[in-house]
Amino acid sequence: AQSVTQLDSQVPVFEEAPVELRCNYSSSVSVYLFWYVQYPNQGLQLLLKYLSGSTLVKGINGFEAEFNKSQTSFHLRKPSVHISDTAEYFCAVSLNAGNMLTFGGGTRLMVKP
Amino acid sequence: GAVVSQHPSWVICKSGTSVKIECRSLDFQATTMFWYRQFPKQSLMLMATSNEGSKATYEQGVEKDKFLINHASLTLSTLTVTSAHPEDSSFYICSAVAGFDTEAFFGQGTRLTVV
């Protein structure tokens, strides 16, 4: 079975500051890794995913994540956040390209002016 | 990306009544749809996996007689919450995939409030 741990339930940050949202996973087999964003009362939107290849993955809205196999991590980063980035962010793993996702507990990013 | 539409986006119902939530893939055929439940300020928990034309597979602890799932066509899956109670109040989200090893696309969610 797989599990995902998002170490921070909330991350407050000032606008234009950099941010890192942490994600660690546990699995006995190789997995695919995803980051999703959820705005209030909405579904999930895919930010980026790691399936194979380069460990640095670039996504939408200026986000990127780095897959670190030795540390079983997939931290999400953005060099300069905007107020509009305020949302809930979920890290997830899957045994294939996107089905049967196992989600972490979520991190609420709160961008302050 | 592909579009998945969920309807209704919110619903309020009386305790004891049943509520049906629809999940439609608008521009692709979804061989599999997934239903998730999300409590306030918590993560998404997979409730069941629905394959077109066959019975849904429920996760451990999910009552299949209470949460009826039907996937009668390649573009529509429905979740019916039967005899709803206040503890069923939650945010329900569906996702759909075109094939086994393809990306999942999410609906916008349905907020159910049982009073």
PDB file of C-alpha atoms in Angstrom:
ATOM      1  CA  ALA A   1       0.000   0.000   0.000  1.00  0.00           C
ATOM      2  CA  GLN A   2       1.032   3.565  -0.541  1.00  0.00           C
ATOM      3  CA  SER A   3       0.810   6.531   1.802  1.00  0.00           C
ATOM      4  CA  VAL A   4       1.445  10.243   1.475  1.00  0.00           C
ATOM      5  CA  THR A   5       2.415  12.670   4.204  1.00  0.00           C
ATOM      6  CA  GLN A   6       2.184  16.400   3.826  1.00  0.00           C
ATOM      7  CA  LEU A   7       4.160  17.720   6.727  1.00  0.00           C
ATOM      8  CA  ASP A   8       2.544  21.131   6.970  1.00  0.00           C
ATOM      9  CA  SER A   9      -1.194  21.569   7.316  1.00  0.00           C
ATOM     10  CA  GLN A  10      -0.911  25.330   6.821  1.00  0.00           C
ATOM     11  CA  VAL A  11       1.755  27.520   5.284  1.00  0.00           C
ATOM     12  CA  PRO A  12       1.392  31.280   5.648  1.00  0.00           C
ATOM     13  CA  VAL A  13       3.588  33.360   3.389  1.00  0.00           C
ATOM     14  CA  PHE A  14       3.765  36.947   2.226  1.00  0.00           C
ATOM     15  CA  GLU A  15       3.067  37.856  -1.365  1.00  0.00           C
ATOM     16  CA  GLU A  16       6.093  37.657  -3.694  1.00  0.00           C
ATOM     17  CA  ALA A  17       7.975  35.447  -1.225  1.00  0.00           C
ATOM     18  CA  PRO A  18       9.137  31.941  -2.199  1.00  0.00           C
ATOM     19  CA  VAL A  19       7.317  28.917  -0.861  1.00  0.00           C
ATOM     20  CA  GLU A  20       7.920  25.203  -0.488  1.00  0.00           C
ATOM     21  CA  LEU A  21       5.174  22.715   0.317  1.00  0.00           C
ATOM     22  CA  ARG A  22       6.559  19.424   1.543  1.00  0.00           C
ATOM     23  CA  CYS A  23       5.440  15.964   0.537  1.00  0.00           C
ATOM     24  CA  ASN A  24       6.844  12.586   1.479  1.00  0.00           C
ATOM     25  CA  TYR A  25       5.533   9.246   0.322  1.00  0.00           C
ATOM     26  CA  SER A  26       5.874   5.616   1.217  1.00  0.00           C
ATOM     27  CA  SER A  27       5.576   2.746  -1.227  1.00  0.00           C
ATOM     28  CA  SER A  28       7.129  -0.660  -1.758  1.00  0.00           C
ATOM     29  CA  VAL A  29       6.917  -0.227  -5.536  1.00  0.00           C
ATOM     30  CA  SER A  30       7.557   2.590  -7.964  1.00  0.00           C
ATOM     31  CA  VAL A  31       4.852   5.210  -8.032  1.00  0.00           C
ATOM     32  CA  TYR A  32       3.842   8.219  -9.999  1.00  0.00           C
ATOM     33  CA  LEU A  33       3.586  11.527  -8.134  1.00  0.00           C
ATOM     34  CA  PHE A  34       1.174  14.398  -8.499  1.00  0.00           C
ATOM     35  CA  TRP A  35       0.355  17.802  -7.072  1.00  0.00           C
ATOM     36  CA  TYR A  36      -3.180  19.141  -7.264  1.00  0.00           C
ATOM     37  CA  VAL A  37      -4.662  22.500  -6.264  1.00  0.00           C
ATOM     38  CA  GLN A  38      -8.160  22.966  -4.904  1.00  0.00           C
ATOM     39  CA  TYR A  39      -9.861  26.345  -4.655  1.00  0.00           C
ATOM     40  CA  PRO A  40     -12.785  26.723  -2.219  1.00  0.00           C
ATOM     41  CA  ASN A  41     -15.801  24.616  -3.116  1.00  0.00           C
ATOM     42  CA  GLN A  42     -14.211  23.393  -6.296  1.00  0.00           C
ATOM     43  CA  GLY A  43     -12.750  20.194  -7.635  1.00  0.00           C
ATOM     44  CA  LEU A  44      -9.067  19.480  -8.140  1.00  0.00           C
ATOM     45  CA  GLN A  45      -6.824  20.874 -10.814  1.00  0.00           C
ATOM     46  CA  LEU A  46      -3.598  19.142 -11.760  1.00  0.00           C
ATOM     47  CA  LEU A  47      -0.550  21.331 -11.168  1.00  0.00           C
ATOM     48  CA  LEU A  48       2.127  18.906 -12.260  1.00  0.00           C
ATOM     49  CA  LYS A  49       3.079  15.257 -12.270  1.00  0.00           C
ATOM     50  CA  TYR A  50       6.158  13.068 -12.277  1.00  0.00           C
ATOM     51  CA  LEU A  51       5.925   9.906 -14.336  1.00  0.00           C
ATOM     52  CA  SER A  52       9.547   9.375 -15.390  1.00  0.00           C
ATOM     53  CA  GLY A  53      12.571  11.210 -16.779  1.00  0.00           C
ATOM     54  CA  SER A  54      13.884  14.453 -15.344  1.00  0.00           C
ATOM     55  CA  THR A  55      13.365  14.685 -11.618  1.00  0.00           C
ATOM     56  CA  LEU A  56      12.580  18.399 -11.824  1.00  0.00           C
ATOM     57  CA  VAL A  57       9.059  18.853 -13.069  1.00  0.00           C
ATOM     58  CA  LYS A  58       7.573  22.172 -14.106  1.00  0.00           C
ATOM     59  CA  GLY A  59       3.854  22.742 -13.894  1.00  0.00           C
ATOM     60  CA  ILE A  60       1.264  25.412 -14.374  1.00  0.00           C
ATOM     61  CA  ASN A  61       1.097  28.762 -12.590  1.00  0.00           C
ATOM     62  CA  GLY A  62       4.877  28.864 -12.090  1.00  0.00           C
ATOM     63  CA  PHE A  63       5.044  25.851  -9.785  1.00  0.00           C
ATOM     64  CA  GLU A  64       7.699  23.176  -9.936  1.00  0.00           C
ATOM     65  CA  ALA A  65       8.513  20.053  -7.949  1.00  0.00           C
ATOM     66  CA  GLU A  66      11.513  17.826  -7.555  1.00  0.00           C
ATOM     67  CA  PHE A  67      11.345  14.086  -7.197  1.00  0.00           C
ATOM     68  CA  ASN A  68      13.927  12.747  -4.767  1.00  0.00           C
ATOM     69  CA  LYS A  69      13.861   8.974  -4.728  1.00  0.00           C
ATOM     70  CA  SER A  70      16.387   8.530  -1.928  1.00  0.00           C
ATOM     71  CA  GLN A  71      14.402  10.798   0.367  1.00  0.00           C
ATOM     72  CA  THR A  72      11.046   9.652  -1.004  1.00  0.00           C
ATOM     73  CA  SER A  73      10.016  13.260  -1.373  1.00  0.00           C
ATOM     74  CA  PHE A  74       8.247  15.389  -3.950  1.00  0.00           C
ATOM     75  CA  HIS A  75       8.276  18.937  -2.611  1.00  0.00           C
ATOM     76  CA  LEU A  76       6.417  21.678  -4.439  1.00  0.00           C
ATOM     77  CA  ARG A  77       8.028  25.092  -4.911  1.00  0.00           C
ATOM     78  CA  LYS A  78       7.268  28.491  -6.318  1.00  0.00           C
ATOM     79  CA  PRO A  79       9.830  31.311  -6.331  1.00  0.00           C
ATOM     80  CA  SER A  80       7.295  34.121  -5.921  1.00  0.00           C
ATOM     81  CA  VAL A  81       3.707  33.592  -4.808  1.00  0.00           C
ATOM     82  CA  HIS A  82       0.639  35.685  -5.560  1.00  0.00           C
ATOM     83  CA  ILE A  83      -2.520  36.284  -3.559  1.00  0.00           C
ATOM     84  CA  SER A  84      -4.331  34.140  -6.104  1.00  0.00           C
ATOM     85  CA  ASP A  85      -2.221  31.125  -5.098  1.00  0.00           C
ATOM     86  CA  THR A  86      -4.141  30.935  -1.823  1.00  0.00           C
ATOM     87  CA  ALA A  87      -5.707  27.484  -1.931  1.00  0.00           C
ATOM     88  CA  GLU A  88      -5.429  23.922  -0.686  1.00  0.00           C
ATOM     89  CA  TYR A  89      -2.668  21.838  -2.229  1.00  0.00           C
ATOM     90  CA  PHE A  90      -2.704  18.051  -2.325  1.00  0.00           C
ATOM     91  CA  CYS A  91       0.143  15.703  -3.033  1.00  0.00           C
ATOM     92  CA  ALA A  92      -0.862  12.303  -4.386  1.00  0.00           C
ATOM     93  CA  VAL A  93       0.642   9.054  -5.587  1.00  0.00           C
ATOM     94  CA  SER A  94      -0.570   6.396  -7.955  1.00  0.00           C
ATOM     95  CA  LEU A  95       0.669   3.115  -9.322  1.00  0.00           C
ATOM     96  CA  ASN A  96      -0.160   4.306 -12.809  1.00  0.00           C
ATOM     97  CA  ALA A  97      -0.669   7.538 -14.696  1.00  0.00           C
ATOM     98  CA  GLY A  98      -3.512   8.846 -12.636  1.00  0.00           C
ATOM     99  CA  ASN A  99      -5.967   6.279 -11.489  1.00  0.00           C
ATOM    100  CA  MET A 100      -6.554   5.193  -7.903  1.00  0.00           C
ATOM    101  CA  LEU A 101      -4.899   8.210  -6.396  1.00  0.00           C
ATOM    102  CA  THR A 102      -3.833   8.199  -2.753  1.00  0.00           C
ATOM    103  CA  PHE A 103      -3.858  11.707  -1.381  1.00  0.00           C
ATOM    104  CA  GLY A 104      -1.932  13.389   1.379  1.00  0.00           C
ATOM    105  CA  GLY A 105      -3.733  15.379   4.022  1.00  0.00           C
ATOM    106  CA  GLY A 106      -3.391  18.643   2.162  1.00  0.00           C
ATOM    107  CA  THR A 107      -1.584  21.911   2.839  1.00  0.00           C
ATOM    108  CA  ARG A 108      -3.407  25.198   2.997  1.00  0.00           C
ATOM    109  CA  LEU A 109      -1.288  27.909   1.427  1.00  0.00           C
ATOM    110  CA  MET A 110      -2.247  31.320   2.720  1.00  0.00           C
ATOM    111  CA  VAL A 111      -0.679  34.216   0.853  1.00  0.00           C
ATOM    112  CA  LYS A 112      -0.815  37.499   2.708  1.00  0.00           C
ATOM    113  CA  PRO A 113      -0.394  40.963   1.189  1.00  0.00           C
TER     114      PRO A 113
ATOM    115  CA  GLY B   1      -7.556  19.081 -20.630  1.00  0.00           C
ATOM    116  CA  ALA B   2     -10.702  17.032 -20.681  1.00  0.00           C
ATOM    117  CA  VAL B   3     -13.844  18.240 -18.937  1.00  0.00           C
ATOM    118  CA  VAL B   4     -15.732  16.438 -16.213  1.00  0.00           C
ATOM    119  CA  SER B   5     -18.969  17.983 -15.043  1.00  0.00           C
ATOM    120  CA  GLN B   6     -20.637  17.248 -11.730  1.00  0.00           C
ATOM    121  CA  HIS B   7     -24.231  18.128 -10.954  1.00  0.00           C
ATOM    122  CA  PRO B   8     -25.528  19.568  -8.739  1.00  0.00           C
ATOM    123  CA  SER B   9     -22.740  21.705  -7.331  1.00  0.00           C
ATOM    124  CA  TRP B  10     -24.588  21.903  -4.032  1.00  0.00           C
ATOM    125  CA  VAL B  11     -27.703  20.367  -2.563  1.00  0.00           C
ATOM    126  CA  ILE B  12     -29.582  20.582   0.715  1.00  0.00           C
ATOM    127  CA  CYS B  13     -31.892  17.734   1.601  1.00  0.00           C
ATOM    128  CA  LYS B  14     -33.944  16.553   4.537  1.00  0.00           C
ATOM    129  CA  SER B  15     -32.825  13.677   6.686  1.00  0.00           C
ATOM    130  CA  GLY B  16     -34.189  10.390   5.384  1.00  0.00           C
ATOM    131  CA  THR B  17     -34.417  11.403   1.749  1.00  0.00           C
ATOM    132  CA  SER B  18     -32.183  10.266  -1.105  1.00  0.00           C
ATOM    133  CA  VAL B  19     -29.945  12.438  -3.249  1.00  0.00           C
ATOM    134  CA  LYS B  20     -28.469  11.672  -6.663  1.00  0.00           C
ATOM    135  CA  ILE B  21     -25.215  13.223  -7.860  1.00  0.00           C
ATOM    136  CA  GLU B  22     -24.207  12.998 -11.503  1.00  0.00           C
ATOM    137  CA  CYS B  23     -20.710  12.885 -12.949  1.00  0.00           C
ATOM    138  CA  ARG B  24     -20.350  13.342 -16.696  1.00  0.00           C
ATOM    139  CA  SER B  25     -17.323  13.262 -18.949  1.00  0.00           C
ATOM    140  CA  LEU B  26     -18.183  15.861 -21.578  1.00  0.00           C
ATOM    141  CA  ASP B  27     -15.564  15.315 -24.260  1.00  0.00           C
ATOM    142  CA  PHE B  28     -14.224  11.816 -23.742  1.00  0.00           C
ATOM    143  CA  GLN B  29     -15.411   8.335 -22.922  1.00  0.00           C
ATOM    144  CA  ALA B  30     -14.657   7.386 -19.352  1.00  0.00           C
ATOM    145  CA  THR B  31     -14.036   3.713 -18.844  1.00  0.00           C
ATOM    146  CA  THR B  32     -13.592   4.289 -15.131  1.00  0.00           C
ATOM    147  CA  MET B  33     -14.901   6.866 -12.715  1.00  0.00           C
ATOM    148  CA  PHE B  34     -13.898   7.361  -9.112  1.00  0.00           C
ATOM    149  CA  TRP B  35     -15.930   8.810  -6.269  1.00  0.00           C
ATOM    150  CA  TYR B  36     -14.241  10.614  -3.394  1.00  0.00           C
ATOM    151  CA  ARG B  37     -15.515  12.108  -0.183  1.00  0.00           C
ATOM    152  CA  GLN B  38     -13.939  15.089   1.490  1.00  0.00           C
ATOM    153  CA  PHE B  39     -14.775  16.244   5.005  1.00  0.00           C
ATOM    154  CA  PRO B  40     -14.104  19.877   5.930  1.00  0.00           C
ATOM    155  CA  LYS B  41     -10.407  20.685   6.030  1.00  0.00           C
ATOM    156  CA  GLN B  42      -9.499  17.084   5.291  1.00  0.00           C
ATOM    157  CA  SER B  43      -8.154  15.166   2.361  1.00  0.00           C
ATOM    158  CA  LEU B  44     -10.021  13.203  -0.264  1.00  0.00           C
ATOM    159  CA  MET B  45     -10.910   9.643   0.596  1.00  0.00           C
ATOM    160  CA  LEU B  46     -11.680   7.208  -2.189  1.00  0.00           C
ATOM    161  CA  MET B  47     -15.145   5.742  -1.753  1.00  0.00           C
ATOM    162  CA  ALA B  48     -15.513   3.552  -4.805  1.00  0.00           C
ATOM    163  CA  THR B  49     -14.310   2.767  -8.298  1.00  0.00           C
ATOM    164  CA  SER B  50     -16.904   2.528 -11.018  1.00  0.00           C
ATOM    165  CA  ASN B  51     -16.362   0.763 -14.339  1.00  0.00           C
ATOM    166  CA  GLU B  52     -18.854   1.133 -17.158  1.00  0.00           C
ATOM    167  CA  GLY B  53     -21.278  -1.722 -17.301  1.00  0.00           C
ATOM    168  CA  SER B  54     -20.187  -3.455 -14.135  1.00  0.00           C
ATOM    169  CA  LYS B  55     -20.720  -3.183 -10.408  1.00  0.00           C
ATOM    170  CA  ALA B  56     -18.739  -0.629  -8.505  1.00  0.00           C
ATOM    171  CA  THR B  57     -15.888  -1.640  -6.232  1.00  0.00           C
ATOM    172  CA  TYR B  58     -16.217  -0.071  -2.804  1.00  0.00           C
ATOM    173  CA  GLU B  59     -13.414   0.788  -0.433  1.00  0.00           C
ATOM    174  CA  GLN B  60     -13.344  -0.763   2.997  1.00  0.00           C
ATOM    175  CA  GLY B  61     -15.783   0.878   5.359  1.00  0.00           C
ATOM    176  CA  VAL B  62     -18.015   2.372   2.660  1.00  0.00           C
ATOM    177  CA  GLU B  63     -21.590   1.058   2.769  1.00  0.00           C
ATOM    178  CA  LYS B  64     -22.543  -0.016  -0.732  1.00  0.00           C
ATOM    179  CA  ASP B  65     -26.242  -0.074   0.123  1.00  0.00           C
ATOM    180  CA  LYS B  66     -26.099   3.504   1.306  1.00  0.00           C
ATOM    181  CA  PHE B  67     -23.951   4.898  -1.489  1.00  0.00           C
ATOM    182  CA  LEU B  68     -25.378   3.460  -4.692  1.00  0.00           C
ATOM    183  CA  ILE B  69     -23.171   3.899  -7.726  1.00  0.00           C
ATOM    184  CA  ASN B  70     -24.295   3.365 -11.287  1.00  0.00           C
ATOM    185  CA  HIS B  71     -22.095   3.666 -14.363  1.00  0.00           C
ATOM    186  CA  ALA B  72     -24.520   2.875 -17.129  1.00  0.00           C
ATOM    187  CA  SER B  73     -22.716   4.617 -19.961  1.00  0.00           C
ATOM    188  CA  LEU B  74     -19.204   5.692 -20.889  1.00  0.00           C
ATOM    189  CA  THR B  75     -20.001   9.305 -20.094  1.00  0.00           C
ATOM    190  CA  LEU B  76     -22.142   9.131 -16.981  1.00  0.00           C
ATOM    191  CA  SER B  77     -21.796   7.799 -13.457  1.00  0.00           C
ATOM    192  CA  THR B  78     -24.203   8.544 -10.630  1.00  0.00           C
ATOM    193  CA  LEU B  79     -23.833   8.400  -6.873  1.00  0.00           C
ATOM    194  CA  THR B  80     -27.053   8.130  -4.884  1.00  0.00           C
ATOM    195  CA  VAL B  81     -26.918   8.763  -1.165  1.00  0.00           C
ATOM    196  CA  THR B  82     -29.875   6.815   0.193  1.00  0.00           C
ATOM    197  CA  SER B  83     -31.703   7.698   3.390  1.00  0.00           C
ATOM    198  CA  ALA B  84     -29.331  10.552   4.009  1.00  0.00           C
ATOM    199  CA  HIS B  85     -28.403  11.599   7.530  1.00  0.00           C
ATOM    200  CA  PRO B  86     -26.602  14.703   8.791  1.00  0.00           C
ATOM    201  CA  GLU B  87     -23.359  12.736   9.106  1.00  0.00           C
ATOM    202  CA  ASP B  88     -23.465  12.194   5.336  1.00  0.00           C
ATOM    203  CA  SER B  89     -23.009  15.916   4.848  1.00  0.00           C
ATOM    204  CA  SER B  90     -19.760  16.299   2.964  1.00  0.00           C
ATOM    205  CA  PHE B  91     -18.121  17.361  -0.282  1.00  0.00           C
ATOM    206  CA  TYR B  92     -18.303  14.631  -2.906  1.00  0.00           C
ATOM    207  CA  ILE B  93     -15.939  14.690  -5.886  1.00  0.00           C
ATOM    208  CA  CYS B  94     -15.760  12.437  -8.899  1.00  0.00           C
ATOM    209  CA  SER B  95     -12.941  11.848 -11.328  1.00  0.00           C
ATOM    210  CA  ALA B  96     -12.907  10.114 -14.691  1.00  0.00           C
ATOM    211  CA  VAL B  97     -10.271   8.420 -16.789  1.00  0.00           C
ATOM    212  CA  ALA B  98     -10.303   7.351 -20.422  1.00  0.00           C
ATOM    213  CA  GLY B  99      -8.191   4.286 -19.846  1.00  0.00           C
ATOM    214  CA  PHE B 100      -6.297   2.368 -17.200  1.00  0.00           C
ATOM    215  CA  ASP B 101      -3.054   4.253 -17.471  1.00  0.00           C
ATOM    216  CA  THR B 102      -4.279   7.740 -18.242  1.00  0.00           C
ATOM    217  CA  GLU B 103      -4.679  10.987 -16.343  1.00  0.00           C
ATOM    218  CA  ALA B 104      -7.690  11.488 -14.105  1.00  0.00           C
ATOM    219  CA  PHE B 105      -9.860  14.558 -14.572  1.00  0.00           C
ATOM    220  CA  PHE B 106     -11.920  15.845 -11.675  1.00  0.00           C
ATOM    221  CA  GLY B 107     -15.400  17.245 -11.462  1.00  0.00           C
ATOM    222  CA  GLN B 108     -16.013  20.460  -9.561  1.00  0.00           C
ATOM    223  CA  GLY B 109     -17.534  18.652  -6.605  1.00  0.00           C
ATOM    224  CA  THR B 110     -20.929  18.550  -4.925  1.00  0.00           C
ATOM    225  CA  ARG B 111     -21.521  19.898  -1.454  1.00  0.00           C
ATOM    226  CA  LEU B 112     -24.224  17.889   0.261  1.00  0.00           C
ATOM    227  CA  THR B 113     -25.878  19.240   3.383  1.00  0.00           C
ATOM    228  CA  VAL B 114     -28.394  17.039   5.169  1.00  0.00           C
ATOM    229  CA  VAL B 115     -30.650  18.855   7.616  1.00  0.00           C
TER     230      VAL B 115
END
